Tab-separated table of C-alpha atoms and ligand atoms in Angstrom:
chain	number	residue	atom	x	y	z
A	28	UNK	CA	0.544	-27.211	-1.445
A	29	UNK	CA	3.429	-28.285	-4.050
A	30	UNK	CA	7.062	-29.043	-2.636
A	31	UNK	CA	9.112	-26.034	-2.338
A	32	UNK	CA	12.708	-25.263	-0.868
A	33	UNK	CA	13.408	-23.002	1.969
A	34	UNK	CA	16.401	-20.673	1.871
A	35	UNK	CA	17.290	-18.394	4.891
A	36	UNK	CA	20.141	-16.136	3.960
A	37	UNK	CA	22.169	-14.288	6.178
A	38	UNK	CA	22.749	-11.010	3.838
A	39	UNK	CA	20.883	-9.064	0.825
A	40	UNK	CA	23.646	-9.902	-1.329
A	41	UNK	CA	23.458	-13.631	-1.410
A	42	UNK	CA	19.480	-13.648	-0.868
A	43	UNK	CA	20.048	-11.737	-4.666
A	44	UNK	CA	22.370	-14.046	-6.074
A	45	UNK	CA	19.773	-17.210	-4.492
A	46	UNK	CA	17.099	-15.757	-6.246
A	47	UNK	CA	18.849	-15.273	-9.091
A	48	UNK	CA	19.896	-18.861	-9.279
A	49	UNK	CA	16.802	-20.624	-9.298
A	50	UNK	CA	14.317	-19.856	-11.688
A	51	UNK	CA	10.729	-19.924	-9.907
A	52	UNK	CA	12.324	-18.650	-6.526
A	53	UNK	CA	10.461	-15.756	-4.902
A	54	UNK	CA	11.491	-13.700	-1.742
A	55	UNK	CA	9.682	-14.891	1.541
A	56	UNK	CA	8.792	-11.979	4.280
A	57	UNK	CA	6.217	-13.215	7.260
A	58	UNK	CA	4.634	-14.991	4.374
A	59	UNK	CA	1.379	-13.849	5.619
A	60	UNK	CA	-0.107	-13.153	1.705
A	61	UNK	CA	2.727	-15.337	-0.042
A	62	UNK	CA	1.748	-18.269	1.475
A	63	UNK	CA	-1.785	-17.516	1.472
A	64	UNK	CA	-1.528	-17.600	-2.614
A	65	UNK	CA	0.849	-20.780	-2.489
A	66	UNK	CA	-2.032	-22.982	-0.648
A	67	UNK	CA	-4.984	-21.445	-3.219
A	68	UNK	CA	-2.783	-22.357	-5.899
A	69	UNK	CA	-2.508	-19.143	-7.279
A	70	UNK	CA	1.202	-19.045	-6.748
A	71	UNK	CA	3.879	-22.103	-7.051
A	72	UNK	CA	7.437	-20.964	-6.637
A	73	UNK	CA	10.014	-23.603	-6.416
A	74	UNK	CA	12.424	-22.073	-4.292
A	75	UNK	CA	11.516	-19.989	-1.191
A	76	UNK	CA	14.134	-17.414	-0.036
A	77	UNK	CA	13.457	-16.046	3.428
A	78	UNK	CA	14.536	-12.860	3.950
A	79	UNK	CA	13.823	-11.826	7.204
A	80	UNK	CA	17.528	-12.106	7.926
A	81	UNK	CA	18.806	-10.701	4.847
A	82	UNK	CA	16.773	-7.967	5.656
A	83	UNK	CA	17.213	-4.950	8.817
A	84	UNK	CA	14.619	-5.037	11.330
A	85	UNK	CA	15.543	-1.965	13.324
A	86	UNK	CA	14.156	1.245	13.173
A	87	UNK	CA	16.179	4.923	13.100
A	88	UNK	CA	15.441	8.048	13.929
A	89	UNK	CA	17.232	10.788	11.844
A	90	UNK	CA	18.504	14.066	13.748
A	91	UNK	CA	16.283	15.988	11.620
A	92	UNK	CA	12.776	13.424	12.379
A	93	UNK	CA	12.621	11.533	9.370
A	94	UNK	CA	12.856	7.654	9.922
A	95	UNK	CA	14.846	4.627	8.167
A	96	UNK	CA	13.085	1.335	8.582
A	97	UNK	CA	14.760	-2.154	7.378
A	98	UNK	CA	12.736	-3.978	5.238
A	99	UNK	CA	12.178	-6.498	7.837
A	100	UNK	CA	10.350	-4.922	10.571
A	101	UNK	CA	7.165	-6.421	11.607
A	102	UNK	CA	4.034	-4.171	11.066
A	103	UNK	CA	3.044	-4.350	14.719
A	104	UNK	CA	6.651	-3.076	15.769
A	105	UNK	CA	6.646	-0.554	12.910
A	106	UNK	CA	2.879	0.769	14.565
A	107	UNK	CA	4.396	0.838	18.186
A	108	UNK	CA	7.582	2.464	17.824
A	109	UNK	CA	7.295	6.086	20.088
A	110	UNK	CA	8.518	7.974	17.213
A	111	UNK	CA	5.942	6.647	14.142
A	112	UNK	CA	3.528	7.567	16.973
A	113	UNK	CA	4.090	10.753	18.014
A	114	UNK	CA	5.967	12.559	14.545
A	115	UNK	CA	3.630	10.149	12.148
A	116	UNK	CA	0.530	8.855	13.574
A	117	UNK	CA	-1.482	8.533	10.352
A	118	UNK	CA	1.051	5.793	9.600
A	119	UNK	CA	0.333	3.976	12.760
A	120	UNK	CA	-2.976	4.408	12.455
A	121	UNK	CA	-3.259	3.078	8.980
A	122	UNK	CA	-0.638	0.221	10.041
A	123	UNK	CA	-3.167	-0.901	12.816
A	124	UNK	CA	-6.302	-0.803	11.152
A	125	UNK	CA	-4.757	-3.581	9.028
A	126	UNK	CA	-5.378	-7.386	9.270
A	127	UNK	CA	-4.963	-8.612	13.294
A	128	UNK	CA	-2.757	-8.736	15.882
A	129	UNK	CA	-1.135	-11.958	15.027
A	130	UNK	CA	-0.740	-11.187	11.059
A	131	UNK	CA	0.645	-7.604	11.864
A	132	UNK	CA	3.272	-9.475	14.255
A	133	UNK	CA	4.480	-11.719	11.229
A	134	UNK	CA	3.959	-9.062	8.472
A	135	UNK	CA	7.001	-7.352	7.048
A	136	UNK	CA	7.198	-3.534	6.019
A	137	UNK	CA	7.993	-5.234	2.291
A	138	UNK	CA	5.898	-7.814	2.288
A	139	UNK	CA	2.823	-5.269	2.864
A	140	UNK	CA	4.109	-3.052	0.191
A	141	UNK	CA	4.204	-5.932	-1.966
A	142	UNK	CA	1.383	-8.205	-1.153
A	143	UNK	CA	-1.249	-8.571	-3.966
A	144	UNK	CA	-4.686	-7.385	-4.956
A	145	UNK	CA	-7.606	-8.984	-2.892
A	146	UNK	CA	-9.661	-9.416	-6.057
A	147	UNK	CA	-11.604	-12.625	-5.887
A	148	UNK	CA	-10.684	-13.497	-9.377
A	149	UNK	CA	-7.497	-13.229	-8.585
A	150	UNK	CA	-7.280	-15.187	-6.109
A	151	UNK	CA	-9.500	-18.078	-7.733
A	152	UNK	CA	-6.940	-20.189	-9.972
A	153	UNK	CA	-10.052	-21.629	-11.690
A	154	UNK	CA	-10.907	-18.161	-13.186
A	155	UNK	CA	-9.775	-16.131	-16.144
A	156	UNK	CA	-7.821	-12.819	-14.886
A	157	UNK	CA	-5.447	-10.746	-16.526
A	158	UNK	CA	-3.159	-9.723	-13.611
A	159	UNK	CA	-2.901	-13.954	-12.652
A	160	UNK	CA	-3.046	-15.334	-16.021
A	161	UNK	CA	-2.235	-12.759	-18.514
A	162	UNK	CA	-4.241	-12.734	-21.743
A	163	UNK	CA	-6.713	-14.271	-19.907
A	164	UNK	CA	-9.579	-11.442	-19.860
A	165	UNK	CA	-10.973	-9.639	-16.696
A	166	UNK	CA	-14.336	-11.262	-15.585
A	167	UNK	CA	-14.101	-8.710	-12.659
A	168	UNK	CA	-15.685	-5.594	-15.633
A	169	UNK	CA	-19.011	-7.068	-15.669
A	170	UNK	CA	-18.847	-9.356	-12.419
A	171	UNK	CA	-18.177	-8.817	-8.956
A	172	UNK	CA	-16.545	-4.937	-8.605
A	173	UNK	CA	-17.978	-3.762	-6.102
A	174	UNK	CA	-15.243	-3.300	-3.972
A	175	UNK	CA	-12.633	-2.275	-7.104
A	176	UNK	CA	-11.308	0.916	-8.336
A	177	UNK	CA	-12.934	4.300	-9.383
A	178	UNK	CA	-9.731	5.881	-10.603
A	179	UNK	CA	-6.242	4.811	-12.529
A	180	UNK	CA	-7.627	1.391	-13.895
A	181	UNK	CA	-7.772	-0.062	-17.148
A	182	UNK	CA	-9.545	-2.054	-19.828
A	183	UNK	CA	-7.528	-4.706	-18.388
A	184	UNK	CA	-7.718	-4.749	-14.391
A	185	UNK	CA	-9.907	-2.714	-12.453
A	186	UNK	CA	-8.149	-4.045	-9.196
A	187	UNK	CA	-7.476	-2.010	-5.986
A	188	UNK	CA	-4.208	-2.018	-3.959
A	189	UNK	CA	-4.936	-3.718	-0.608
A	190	UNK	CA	-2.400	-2.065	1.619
A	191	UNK	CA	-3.265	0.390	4.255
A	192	UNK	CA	0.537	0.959	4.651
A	193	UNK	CA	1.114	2.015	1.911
A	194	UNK	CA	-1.176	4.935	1.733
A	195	UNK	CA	0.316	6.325	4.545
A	196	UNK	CA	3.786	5.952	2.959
A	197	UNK	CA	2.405	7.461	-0.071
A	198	UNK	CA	0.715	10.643	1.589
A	199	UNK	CA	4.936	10.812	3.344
A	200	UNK	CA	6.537	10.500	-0.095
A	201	UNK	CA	8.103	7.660	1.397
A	202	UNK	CA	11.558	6.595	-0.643
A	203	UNK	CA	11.903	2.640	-1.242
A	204	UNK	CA	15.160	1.832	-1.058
A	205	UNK	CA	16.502	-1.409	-3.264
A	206	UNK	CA	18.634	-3.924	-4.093
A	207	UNK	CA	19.222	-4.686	-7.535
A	208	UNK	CA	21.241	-7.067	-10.222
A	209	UNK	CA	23.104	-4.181	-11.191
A	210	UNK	CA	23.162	-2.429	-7.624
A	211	UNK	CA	21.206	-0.539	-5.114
A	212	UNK	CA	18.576	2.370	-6.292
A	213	UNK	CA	15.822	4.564	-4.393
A	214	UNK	CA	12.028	4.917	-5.772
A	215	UNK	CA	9.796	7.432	-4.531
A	216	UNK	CA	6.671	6.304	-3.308
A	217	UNK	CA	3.876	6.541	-5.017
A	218	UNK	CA	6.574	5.708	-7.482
A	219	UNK	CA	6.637	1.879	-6.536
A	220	UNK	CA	3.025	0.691	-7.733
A	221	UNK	CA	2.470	1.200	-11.410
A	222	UNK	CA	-1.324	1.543	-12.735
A	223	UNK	CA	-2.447	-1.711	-14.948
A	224	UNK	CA	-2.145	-0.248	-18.691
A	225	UNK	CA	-2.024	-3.328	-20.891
A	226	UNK	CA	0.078	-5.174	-18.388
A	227	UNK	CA	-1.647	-5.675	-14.958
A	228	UNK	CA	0.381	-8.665	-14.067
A	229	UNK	CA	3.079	-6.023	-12.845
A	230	UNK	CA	2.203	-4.394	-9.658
A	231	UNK	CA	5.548	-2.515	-9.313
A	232	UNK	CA	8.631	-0.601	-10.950
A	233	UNK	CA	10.814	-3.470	-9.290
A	234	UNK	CA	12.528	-5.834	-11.772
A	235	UNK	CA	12.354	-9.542	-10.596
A	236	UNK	CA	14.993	-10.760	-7.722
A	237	UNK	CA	15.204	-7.291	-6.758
A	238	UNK	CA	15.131	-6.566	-3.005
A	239	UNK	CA	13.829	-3.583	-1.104
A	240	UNK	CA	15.897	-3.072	1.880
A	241	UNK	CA	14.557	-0.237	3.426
A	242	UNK	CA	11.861	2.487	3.351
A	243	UNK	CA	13.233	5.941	4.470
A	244	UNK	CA	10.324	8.508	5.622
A	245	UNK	CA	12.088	12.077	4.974
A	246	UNK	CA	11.325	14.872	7.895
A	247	UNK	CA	7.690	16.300	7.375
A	248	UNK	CA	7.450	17.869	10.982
A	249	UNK	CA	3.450	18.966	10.317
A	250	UNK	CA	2.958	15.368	10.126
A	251	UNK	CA	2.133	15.206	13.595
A	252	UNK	CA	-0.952	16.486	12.769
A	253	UNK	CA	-2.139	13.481	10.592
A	254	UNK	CA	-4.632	11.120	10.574
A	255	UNK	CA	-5.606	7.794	8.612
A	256	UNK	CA	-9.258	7.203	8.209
A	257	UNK	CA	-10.379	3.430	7.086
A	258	UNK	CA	-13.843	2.476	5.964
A	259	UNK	CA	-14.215	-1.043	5.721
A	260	UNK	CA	-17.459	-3.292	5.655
A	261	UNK	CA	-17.033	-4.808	9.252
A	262	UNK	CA	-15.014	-3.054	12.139
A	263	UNK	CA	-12.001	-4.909	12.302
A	264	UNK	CA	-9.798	-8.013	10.169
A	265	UNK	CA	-10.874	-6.258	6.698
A	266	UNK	CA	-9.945	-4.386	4.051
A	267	UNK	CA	-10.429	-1.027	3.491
A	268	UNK	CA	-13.380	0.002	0.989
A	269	UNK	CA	-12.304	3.055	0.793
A	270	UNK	CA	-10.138	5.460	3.195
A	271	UNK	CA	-7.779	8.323	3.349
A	272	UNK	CA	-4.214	9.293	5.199
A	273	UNK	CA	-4.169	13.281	5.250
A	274	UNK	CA	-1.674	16.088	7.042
A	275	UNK	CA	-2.530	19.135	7.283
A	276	UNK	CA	-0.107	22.440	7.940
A	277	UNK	CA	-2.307	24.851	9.488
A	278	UNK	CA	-1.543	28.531	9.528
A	279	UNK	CA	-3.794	31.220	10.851
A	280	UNK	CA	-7.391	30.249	9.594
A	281	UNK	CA	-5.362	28.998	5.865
A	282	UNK	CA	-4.465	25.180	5.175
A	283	UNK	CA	-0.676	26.269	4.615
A	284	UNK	CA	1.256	22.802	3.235
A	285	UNK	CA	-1.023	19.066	2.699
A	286	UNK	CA	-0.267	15.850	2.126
A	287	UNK	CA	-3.727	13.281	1.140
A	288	UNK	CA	-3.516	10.107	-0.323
A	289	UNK	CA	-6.488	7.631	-0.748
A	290	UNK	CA	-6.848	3.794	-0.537
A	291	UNK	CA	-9.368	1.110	-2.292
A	292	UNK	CA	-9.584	3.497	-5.373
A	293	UNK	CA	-7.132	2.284	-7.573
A	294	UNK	CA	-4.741	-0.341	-8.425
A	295	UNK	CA	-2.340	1.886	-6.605
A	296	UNK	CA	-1.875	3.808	-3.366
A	297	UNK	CA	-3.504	6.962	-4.807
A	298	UNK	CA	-1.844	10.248	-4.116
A	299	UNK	CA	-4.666	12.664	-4.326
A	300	UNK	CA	-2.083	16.000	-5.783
A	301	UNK	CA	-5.956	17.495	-7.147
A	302	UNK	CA	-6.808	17.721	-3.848
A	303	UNK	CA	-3.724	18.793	-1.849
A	304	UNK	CA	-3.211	21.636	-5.078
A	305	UNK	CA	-6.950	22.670	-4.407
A	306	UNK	CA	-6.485	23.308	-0.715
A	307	UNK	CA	-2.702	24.760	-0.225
A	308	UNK	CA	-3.734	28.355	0.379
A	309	UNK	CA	-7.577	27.432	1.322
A	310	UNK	CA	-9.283	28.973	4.567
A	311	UNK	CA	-10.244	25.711	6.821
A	312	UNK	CA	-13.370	25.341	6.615
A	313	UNK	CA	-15.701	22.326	5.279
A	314	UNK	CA	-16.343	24.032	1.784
A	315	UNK	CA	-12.917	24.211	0.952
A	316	UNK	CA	-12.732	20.510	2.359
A	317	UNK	CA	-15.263	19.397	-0.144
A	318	UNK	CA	-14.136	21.315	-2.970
A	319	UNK	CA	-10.546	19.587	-2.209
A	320	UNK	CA	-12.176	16.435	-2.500
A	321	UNK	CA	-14.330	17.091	-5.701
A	322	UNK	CA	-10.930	18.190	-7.472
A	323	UNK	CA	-9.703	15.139	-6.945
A	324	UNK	CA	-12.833	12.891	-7.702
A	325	UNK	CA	-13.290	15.003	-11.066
A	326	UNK	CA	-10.945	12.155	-12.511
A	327	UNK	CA	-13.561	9.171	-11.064
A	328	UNK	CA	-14.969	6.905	-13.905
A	329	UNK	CA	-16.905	4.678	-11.555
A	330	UNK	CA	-17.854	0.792	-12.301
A	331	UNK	CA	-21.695	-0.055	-12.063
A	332	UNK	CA	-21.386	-1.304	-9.190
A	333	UNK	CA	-18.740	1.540	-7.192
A	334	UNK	CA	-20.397	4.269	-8.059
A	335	UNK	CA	-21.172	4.286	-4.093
A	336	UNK	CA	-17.270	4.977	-3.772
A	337	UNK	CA	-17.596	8.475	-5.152
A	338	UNK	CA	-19.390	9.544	-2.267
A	339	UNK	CA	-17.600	7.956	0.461
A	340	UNK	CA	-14.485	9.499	-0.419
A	341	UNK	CA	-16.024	13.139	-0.474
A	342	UNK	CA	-17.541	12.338	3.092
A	343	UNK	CA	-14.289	10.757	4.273
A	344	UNK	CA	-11.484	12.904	2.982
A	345	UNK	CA	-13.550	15.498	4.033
A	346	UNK	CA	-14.467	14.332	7.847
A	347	UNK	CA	-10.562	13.014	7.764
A	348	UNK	CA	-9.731	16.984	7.260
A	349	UNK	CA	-12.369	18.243	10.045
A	350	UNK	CA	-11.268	15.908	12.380
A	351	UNK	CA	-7.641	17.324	11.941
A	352	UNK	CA	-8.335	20.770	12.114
A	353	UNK	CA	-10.069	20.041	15.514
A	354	UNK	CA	-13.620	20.947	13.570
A	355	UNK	CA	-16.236	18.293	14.434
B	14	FAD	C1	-6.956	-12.249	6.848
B	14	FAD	C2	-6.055	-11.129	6.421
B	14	FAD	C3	-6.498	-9.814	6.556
B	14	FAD	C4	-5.674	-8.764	6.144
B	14	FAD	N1	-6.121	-7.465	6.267
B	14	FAD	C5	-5.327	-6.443	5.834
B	14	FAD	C6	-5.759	-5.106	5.893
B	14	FAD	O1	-6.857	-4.788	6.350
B	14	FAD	N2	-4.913	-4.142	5.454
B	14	FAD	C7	-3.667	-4.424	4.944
B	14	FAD	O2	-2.953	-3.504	4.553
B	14	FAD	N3	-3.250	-5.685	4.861
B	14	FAD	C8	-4.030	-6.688	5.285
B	14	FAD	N4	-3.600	-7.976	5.192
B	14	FAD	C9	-2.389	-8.240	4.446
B	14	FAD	C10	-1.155	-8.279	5.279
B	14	FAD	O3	-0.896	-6.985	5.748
B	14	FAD	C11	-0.068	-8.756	4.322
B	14	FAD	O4	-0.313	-10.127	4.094
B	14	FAD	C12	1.312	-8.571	4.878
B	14	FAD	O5	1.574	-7.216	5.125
B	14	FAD	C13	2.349	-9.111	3.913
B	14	FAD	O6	3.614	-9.066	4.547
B	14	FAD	P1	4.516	-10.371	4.624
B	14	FAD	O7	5.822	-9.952	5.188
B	14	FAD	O8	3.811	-11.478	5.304
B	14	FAD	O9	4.662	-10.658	3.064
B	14	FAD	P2	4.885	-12.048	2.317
B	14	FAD	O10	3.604	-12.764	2.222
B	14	FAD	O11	6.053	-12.778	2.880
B	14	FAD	O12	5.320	-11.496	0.878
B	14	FAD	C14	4.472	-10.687	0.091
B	14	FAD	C15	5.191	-10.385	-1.225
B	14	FAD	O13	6.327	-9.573	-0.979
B	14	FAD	C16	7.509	-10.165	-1.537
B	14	FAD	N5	8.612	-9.768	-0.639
B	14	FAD	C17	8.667	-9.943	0.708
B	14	FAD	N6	9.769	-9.315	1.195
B	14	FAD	C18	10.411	-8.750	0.136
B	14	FAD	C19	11.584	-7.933	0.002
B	14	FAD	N7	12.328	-7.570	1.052
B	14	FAD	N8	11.909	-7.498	-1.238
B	14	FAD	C20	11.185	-7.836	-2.325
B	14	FAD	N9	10.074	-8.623	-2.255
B	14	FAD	C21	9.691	-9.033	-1.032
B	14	FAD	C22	7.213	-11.651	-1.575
B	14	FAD	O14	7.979	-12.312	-2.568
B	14	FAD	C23	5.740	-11.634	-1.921
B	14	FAD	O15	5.571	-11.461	-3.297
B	14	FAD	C24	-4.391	-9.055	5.611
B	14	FAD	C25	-3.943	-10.363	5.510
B	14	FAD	C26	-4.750	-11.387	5.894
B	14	FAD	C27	-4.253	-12.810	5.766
B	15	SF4	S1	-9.658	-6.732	-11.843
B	15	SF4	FE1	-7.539	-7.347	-12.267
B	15	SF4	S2	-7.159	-8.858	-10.691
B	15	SF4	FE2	-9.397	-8.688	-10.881
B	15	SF4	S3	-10.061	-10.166	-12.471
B	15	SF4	FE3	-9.654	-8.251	-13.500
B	15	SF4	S4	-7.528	-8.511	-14.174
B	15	SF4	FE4	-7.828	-9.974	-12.543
């Protein structure tokens, strides 16, 4: 690993203004991914800026259920808390079935949202890849995709977003709230992640040096009746293949109100609005289930090697739906 220094401000203002001062600097959370890419040499910022005191690490219930969490909460806190439990268990549930103990005690609510693609080119400084080294090509097309997207990608990155997190936080419309050069703003999640296009190498609306804060959850009260569902190729310490966070607002034998977003399909948390359109209205029962999931996988343009992704997300969007509507 190169040399690097180590700033630990005491407020989002001057972690801004530190950032902004050195060119190379980069925001430092648990470091659980950041530091990960400085030691494979994928990454080499000159200035680190820690700011897990900049940042809040306390969580607040709103009177009306929604929740306000500081940037700086650890996951493992953020999965424990009574109230993600109980009003918003698909984001606990997605939250635990990340990483392991120890990482999800270091890892920060931004730093998940932000941390990079898990494609091995990516991570491999001695290979060509567009979202590392732009310009570079993507040997990932016609090499190792297997575990890569099916939807949203482009001639130039085919990655997937690794965060469980943040499929929970998209299925919640979760609002990012930031700190920027020219003040603070709010982007709707799944706002924050931008598909690849002809620029992979930027994963996010967010200009550079600008700081999230917070992540606000607004009230969805039928979101106690929510579930994330994670397939992954050993049972614990990977990432997901594929998997799905879903709500469901039952009424009567009808599937009043949804929310369903996906993971490991696309270089962003997916927010499956095909689906949820397809079964607002819909009696519960498995048919409607799979035709929710077949709207939504009408857009699928899987890679030679995926193609085995197709069907997994039918089988788990749909079991994900049975298992909410108490249907097994
Ligand atoms: C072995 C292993 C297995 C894992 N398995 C999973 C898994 O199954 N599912 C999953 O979801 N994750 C998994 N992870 C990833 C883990 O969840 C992330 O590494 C972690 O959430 C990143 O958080 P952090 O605070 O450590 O981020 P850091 O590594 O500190 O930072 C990540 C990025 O966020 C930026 N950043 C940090 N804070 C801010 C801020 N406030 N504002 C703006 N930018 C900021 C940093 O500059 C950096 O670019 C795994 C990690 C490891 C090492
Ligand atoms: S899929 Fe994206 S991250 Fe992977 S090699 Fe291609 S450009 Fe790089």
């Amino acid at each position: 690993m190169r040399p690097f220094v180590y700033r630990r401000p005491g407020d989002a203002r001057t972690a801004l203004a530190e950032l902004a001062a050195e060119p190379g600097a980069m925001y430092l959370g648990g470091g659980t991914n950041l530091v990960d890419l400085m030691r494979l040499g994928v990454l080499a910022p000159r200035t680190l800026v820690d700011v897990t005191r900049a940042c809040s690490d306390a969580i607040e219930v709103r009177p009306d259920g929604g929740l306000w969490i500081g940037a700086g909460v650890r996951n493992a806190d953020l999965a424990a808390h009574p109230a993600v439990r109980r009003r918003y268990p698909m984001l606990a549930q997605a939250l635990l079935s990340g990483a392991s103990g120890q990482i999800r005690n270091m890892a920060t609510v931004a730093g998940n949202l932000l941390q990079r693609t898990r494609c091995a080119y990516f991570q491999d400084p001695s290979k060509p890849c567009n979202k590392a080294r732009p310009g570079t090509g993507c040997p990932a097309r016609a090499g190792d995709h297997r575990n890569l997207a099916i939807l949203g990608y482009s001639d130039f990155c085919v990655a997937t977003h690794p965060s469980d997190m943040a499929v929970a936080l998209t299925a919640l419309g979760a609002v990012v709230h930031v700190e920027g050069a020219a003040g603070p703003y709010t982007v709707r999640m799944p706002g924050l992640h931008r598909l690849p296009g002809d620029e992979p190498e930027r994963d996010t609306v967010l200009e550079p040096g600008d700081l999230i804060i917070a992540v606000e959850i607004p009230a969805l009260p039928y979101a106690a009746c929510s579930r994330y569902r994670k397939v992954r190729d050993r049972a614990s310490f990977a990432f997901t293949v594929v998997s799905v966070a879903a709500a469901v607002d039952k009424s009567g034998g009808t599937i009043r109100d949804c929310r369903i977003a996906l993971g490991g399909v696309a270089p962003v948390p997916w927010r499956a609005e095909r689906a949820e359109a397809e079964l607002r209205g819909a009696p519960i029962a498995e048919a409607s289930f799979r035709r929710a999931a077949d709207a939504e996988l009408t857009a699928a343009r899987p890679l030679t090697e995926n193609g085995f992704k197709v069907a997994l997300v039918r089988n788990v969007v749909v079991r994900a739906l049975l298992d909410l509507v108490g249907v097994s």
